[in-house]
Structures are given as structure tokens and as C-alpha cells.
Amino acid sequence: ISLIMYCLFNLIPTDPARTQLEGVKKSMKPADYEVRYQQLRESMGLDDPLLLRYARWLGIAPEKSGEWNGLLEGNFGYSQFHKQTCVTVIKEPIKNTLMFNVFAVTLTLLVTIPLGITCAVRKGGKLDQTVQTITILGYSIPQYIIALLFIYLFAVILRWFPVNGAKTPGSSYVGMQAFLDKLYYM
């Protein structure tokens, strides 16, 4: 899958070397710009075959400098858009993602285990049939529709929770107060 994604990404009509030099293009003569552009393409390895670039990105082939510095060595790359390492870019969003997933799994287990035990003890009863019906409906309806319905119910109609966000705007909570604020927004 990573090879397919790498190949698809390389089909996008963009040039990282040209993007990197765009800021200084006006201050250079066209001939100097072209020389510097070709040097940058060479140093970035953009003229190498696609499979060699993929192998370098993955970390199963050495860089031009002879260094092994790919994904398998822990180098997740550099964001040309943010002008910083990808690890730095995803550090904050990944915290929210992990917290959300831990919360979702915990809540799911706290609800489903007791409910499953109760339904197993009273097999065939009204509660068991109701839970089975709701479960089948839950699996039948796409998650994004259920999510929109829940946002509408709990955020718009009942106003129990905010519609979006990860924390109270402008807040500078710390410790348990920050945790509870994030929990509220989840």
C-alpha cells in the first residue's frame, strides 16, 4: 500500500525543488535560477528512478550521502508546507486522536460488557431483542450518518455538548481541569 501511495503521490504535478526556490526566483537571473534548480533537484534525488526514491524513503537504500535515513530508521520526513519535520507537525493532533480513541474504547467496553452479560442472562427477553435490533441498525447505518445524528441530537437539540473543537477557546487550563475540558469536547 505504501508503494502504491508513494507512486500516486508522485503523479501529482508538483516539484519540491521548484517550490523551495520560488521565494528567491525573482532575485535571481534565469540562468542562475536554472543552475540552482538543477543542483537542488540533484541533491534532493528527484532525478533518480521512482523505485530508488521509494527505497530511500522507506530506508532500504542509502541516501546519496551514504547515510541510511528512511522511514524504518524513524525518519518520518519533512513537511514542505509547514517547513518542519512531520513528527513535529503531527505531535499535537496525534495526542487528541489517541485520547479520543482511548476514551471511545473505554466507554464502549463500559457499556457493552455489562449489556452483553445482561442480555446473555436474559436471552430472548425484550431487552435482548431491543439490543439486537439496535445493534443491527447501528451496523447497517454508516458511521458518519450516526455521528451527524448524534451531533444534531446532543449538541444542537439538547445542547449538552459543543458542536466542534478540542478545548474551550482562549482557555489556559492545566492538569485535571484541562483533562475535563478536553473530555467535555470529546
mmCIF file of N, CA, C and O in Angstrom, residues 79-118:
data_model
loop_
_atom_site.group_PDB
_atom_site.id
_atom_site.type_symbol
_atom_site.label_atom_id
_atom_site.label_comp_id
_atom_site.label_asym_id
_atom_site.label_seq_id
_atom_site.Cartn_x
_atom_site.Cartn_y
_atom_site.Cartn_z
ATOM 1 N N SER A 79 7.966 18.182 6.225
ATOM 2 C CA SER A 79 6.808 18.806 5.596
ATOM 3 C C SER A 79 7.248 20.076 4.878
ATOM 4 O O SER A 79 7.701 21.037 5.519
ATOM 5 N N GLN A 80 7.117 20.067 3.552
ATOM 6 C CA GLN A 80 7.458 21.261 2.773
ATOM 7 C C GLN A 80 6.466 22.385 3.066
ATOM 8 O O GLN A 80 6.821 23.546 3.011
ATOM 9 N N PHE A 81 5.235 22.022 3.389
ATOM 10 C CA PHE A 81 4.197 23.019 3.654
ATOM 11 C C PHE A 81 4.440 23.731 4.987
ATOM 12 O O PHE A 81 4.398 24.946 5.071
ATOM 13 N N HIS A 82 4.703 22.949 6.051
ATOM 14 C CA HIS A 82 4.892 23.519 7.394
ATOM 15 C C HIS A 82 6.340 23.909 7.679
ATOM 16 O O HIS A 82 6.619 24.527 8.704
ATOM 17 N N LYS A 83 7.256 23.475 6.814
ATOM 18 C CA LYS A 83 8.685 23.760 6.979
ATOM 19 C C LYS A 83 9.225 23.228 8.310
ATOM 20 O O LYS A 83 9.994 23.887 9.000
ATOM 21 N N GLN A 84 8.810 22.022 8.670
ATOM 22 C CA GLN A 84 9.309 21.344 9.863
ATOM 23 C C GLN A 84 9.123 19.844 9.698
ATOM 24 O O GLN A 84 8.469 19.401 8.759
ATOM 25 N N THR A 85 9.703 19.072 10.612
ATOM 26 C CA THR A 85 9.609 17.621 10.477
ATOM 27 C C THR A 85 8.164 17.164 10.660
ATOM 28 O O THR A 85 7.379 17.812 11.361
ATOM 29 N N CYS A 86 7.843 16.058 10.029
ATOM 30 C CA CYS A 86 6.471 15.530 10.118
ATOM 31 C C CYS A 86 6.114 15.131 11.546
ATOM 32 O O CYS A 86 4.965 15.259 11.953
ATOM 33 N N VAL A 87 7.094 14.650 12.307
ATOM 34 C CA VAL A 87 6.833 14.287 13.703
ATOM 35 C C VAL A 87 6.358 15.510 14.479
ATOM 36 O O VAL A 87 5.407 15.432 15.261
ATOM 37 N N THR A 88 6.988 16.649 14.251
ATOM 38 C CA THR A 88 6.588 17.886 14.925
ATOM 39 C C THR A 88 5.180 18.303 14.504
ATOM 40 O O THR A 88 4.385 18.747 15.331
ATOM 41 N N VAL A 89 4.873 18.127 13.222
ATOM 42 C CA VAL A 89 3.564 18.536 12.694
ATOM 43 C C VAL A 89 2.436 17.697 13.301
ATOM 44 O O VAL A 89 1.392 18.229 13.668
ATOM 45 N N ILE A 90 2.652 16.396 13.432
ATOM 46 C CA ILE A 90 1.557 15.527 13.890
ATOM 47 C C ILE A 90 1.528 15.317 15.405
ATOM 48 O O ILE A 90 0.603 14.687 15.913
ATOM 49 N N LYS A 91 2.489 15.868 16.124
ATOM 50 C CA LYS A 91 2.579 15.620 17.565
ATOM 51 C C LYS A 91 1.300 16.027 18.311
ATOM 52 O O LYS A 91 0.761 15.252 19.092
ATOM 53 N N GLU A 92 0.796 17.220 18.091
ATOM 54 C CA GLU A 92 -0.399 17.688 18.802
ATOM 55 C C GLU A 92 -1.668 16.962 18.332
ATOM 56 O O GLU A 92 -2.439 16.494 19.160
ATOM 57 N N PRO A 93 -1.902 16.850 17.015
ATOM 58 C CA PRO A 93 -3.114 16.128 16.598
ATOM 59 C C PRO A 93 -3.132 14.665 17.031
ATOM 60 O O PRO A 93 -4.186 14.122 17.334
ATOM 61 N N ILE A 94 -1.959 14.018 17.110
ATOM 62 C CA ILE A 94 -1.937 12.604 17.487
ATOM 63 C C ILE A 94 -2.311 12.442 18.962
ATOM 64 O O ILE A 94 -2.915 11.433 19.339
ATOM 65 N N LYS A 95 -1.995 13.440 19.784
ATOM 66 C CA LYS A 95 -2.406 13.381 21.199
ATOM 67 C C LYS A 95 -3.934 13.356 21.290
ATOM 68 O O LYS A 95 -4.506 12.564 22.039
ATOM 69 N N ASN A 96 -4.589 14.232 20.528
ATOM 70 C CA ASN A 96 -6.051 14.263 20.532
ATOM 71 C C ASN A 96 -6.627 12.954 20.005
ATOM 72 O O ASN A 96 -7.603 12.432 20.541
ATOM 73 N N THR A 97 -6.030 12.416 18.951
ATOM 74 C CA THR A 97 -6.508 11.168 18.367
ATOM 75 C C THR A 97 -6.384 10.018 19.357
ATOM 76 O O THR A 97 -7.328 9.238 19.534
ATOM 77 N N LEU A 98 -5.227 9.913 20.000
ATOM 78 C CA LEU A 98 -5.028 8.834 20.977
ATOM 79 C C LEU A 98 -5.983 8.977 22.161
ATOM 80 O O LEU A 98 -6.582 7.982 22.605
ATOM 81 N N MET A 99 -6.138 10.194 22.661
ATOM 82 C CA MET A 99 -7.040 10.413 23.795
ATOM 83 C C MET A 99 -8.478 10.061 23.404
ATOM 84 O O MET A 99 -9.204 9.422 24.165
ATOM 85 N N PHE A 100 -8.881 10.475 22.212
ATOM 86 C CA PHE A 100 -10.229 10.179 21.739
ATOM 87 C C PHE A 100 -10.444 8.673 21.610
ATOM 88 O O PHE A 100 -11.478 8.144 22.015
ATOM 89 N N ASN A 101 -9.472 7.961 21.050
ATOM 90 C CA ASN A 101 -9.606 6.518 20.880
ATOM 91 C C ASN A 101 -9.634 5.778 22.209
ATOM 92 O O ASN A 101 -10.421 4.842 22.381
ATOM 93 N N VAL A 102 -8.781 6.170 23.144
ATOM 94 C CA VAL A 102 -8.791 5.535 24.469
ATOM 95 C C VAL A 102 -10.143 5.777 25.144
ATOM 96 O O VAL A 102 -10.742 4.854 25.713
ATOM 97 N N PHE A 103 -10.639 7.012 25.061
ATOM 98 C CA PHE A 103 -11.938 7.335 25.648
ATOM 99 C C PHE A 103 -13.056 6.528 24.989
ATOM 100 O O PHE A 103 -13.915 5.963 25.670
ATOM 101 N N ALA A 104 -13.040 6.441 23.660
ATOM 102 C CA ALA A 104 -14.090 5.722 22.931
ATOM 103 C C ALA A 104 -14.073 4.230 23.267
ATOM 104 O O ALA A 104 -15.128 3.631 23.499
ATOM 105 N N VAL A 105 -12.899 3.628 23.312
ATOM 106 C CA VAL A 105 -12.806 2.195 23.632
ATOM 107 C C VAL A 105 -13.250 1.944 25.073
ATOM 108 O O VAL A 105 -13.997 1.004 25.347
ATOM 109 N N THR A 106 -12.812 2.793 25.990
ATOM 110 C CA THR A 106 -13.198 2.638 27.396
ATOM 111 C C THR A 106 -14.708 2.757 27.564
ATOM 112 O O THR A 106 -15.338 1.921 28.221
ATOM 113 N N LEU A 107 -15.286 3.788 26.974
ATOM 114 C CA LEU A 107 -16.735 3.984 27.060
ATOM 115 C C LEU A 107 -17.483 2.810 26.432
ATOM 116 O O LEU A 107 -18.470 2.316 26.995
ATOM 117 N N THR A 108 -16.995 2.351 25.294
ATOM 118 C CA THR A 108 -17.627 1.217 24.611
ATOM 119 C C THR A 108 -17.611 -0.025 25.488
ATOM 120 O O THR A 108 -18.629 -0.715 25.630
ATOM 121 N N LEU A 109 -16.470 -0.316 26.086
ATOM 122 C CA LEU A 109 -16.373 -1.502 26.948
ATOM 123 C C LEU A 109 -17.223 -1.370 28.204
ATOM 124 O O LEU A 109 -17.836 -2.353 28.651
ATOM 125 N N LEU A 110 -17.262 -0.163 28.778
ATOM 126 C CA LEU A 110 -18.071 0.041 29.985
ATOM 127 C C LEU A 110 -19.560 -0.136 29.717
ATOM 128 O O LEU A 110 -20.321 -0.503 30.614
ATOM 129 N N VAL A 111 -19.999 0.122 28.490
ATOM 130 C CA VAL A 111 -21.409 -0.036 28.147
ATOM 131 C C VAL A 111 -21.700 -1.448 27.645
ATOM 132 O O VAL A 111 -22.658 -2.094 28.074
ATOM 133 N N THR A 112 -20.861 -1.944 26.737
ATOM 134 C CA THR A 112 -21.196 -3.203 26.062
ATOM 135 C C THR A 112 -20.984 -4.456 26.900
ATOM 136 O O THR A 112 -21.749 -5.415 26.753
ATOM 137 N N ILE A 113 -19.989 -4.487 27.762
ATOM 138 C CA ILE A 113 -19.766 -5.699 28.565
ATOM 139 C C ILE A 113 -20.932 -5.954 29.521
ATOM 140 O O ILE A 113 -21.506 -7.047 29.516
ATOM 141 N N PRO A 114 -21.323 -4.977 30.351
ATOM 142 C CA PRO A 114 -22.480 -5.236 31.226
ATOM 143 C C PRO A 114 -23.759 -5.512 30.432
ATOM 144 O O PRO A 114 -24.557 -6.374 30.812
ATOM 145 N N LEU A 115 -23.942 -4.802 29.315
ATOM 146 C CA LEU A 115 -25.126 -5.010 28.492
ATOM 147 C C LEU A 115 -25.125 -6.408 27.879
ATOM 148 O O LEU A 115 -26.156 -7.091 27.850
ATOM 149 N N GLY A 116 -23.965 -6.856 27.420
ATOM 150 C CA GLY A 116 -23.843 -8.196 26.857
ATOM 151 C C GLY A 116 -24.102 -9.282 27.884
ATOM 152 O O GLY A 116 -24.767 -10.287 27.596
ATOM 153 N N ILE A 117 -23.591 -9.089 29.085
ATOM 154 C CA ILE A 117 -23.824 -10.068 30.163
ATOM 155 C C ILE A 117 -25.304 -10.111 30.513
ATOM 156 O O ILE A 117 -25.897 -11.192 30.656
ATOM 157 N N THR A 118 -25.919 -8.942 30.642
ATOM 158 C CA THR A 118 -27.351 -8.881 30.961
ATOM 159 C C THR A 118 -28.182 -9.558 29.870
ATOM 160 O O THR A 118 -29.105 -10.320 30.175
#
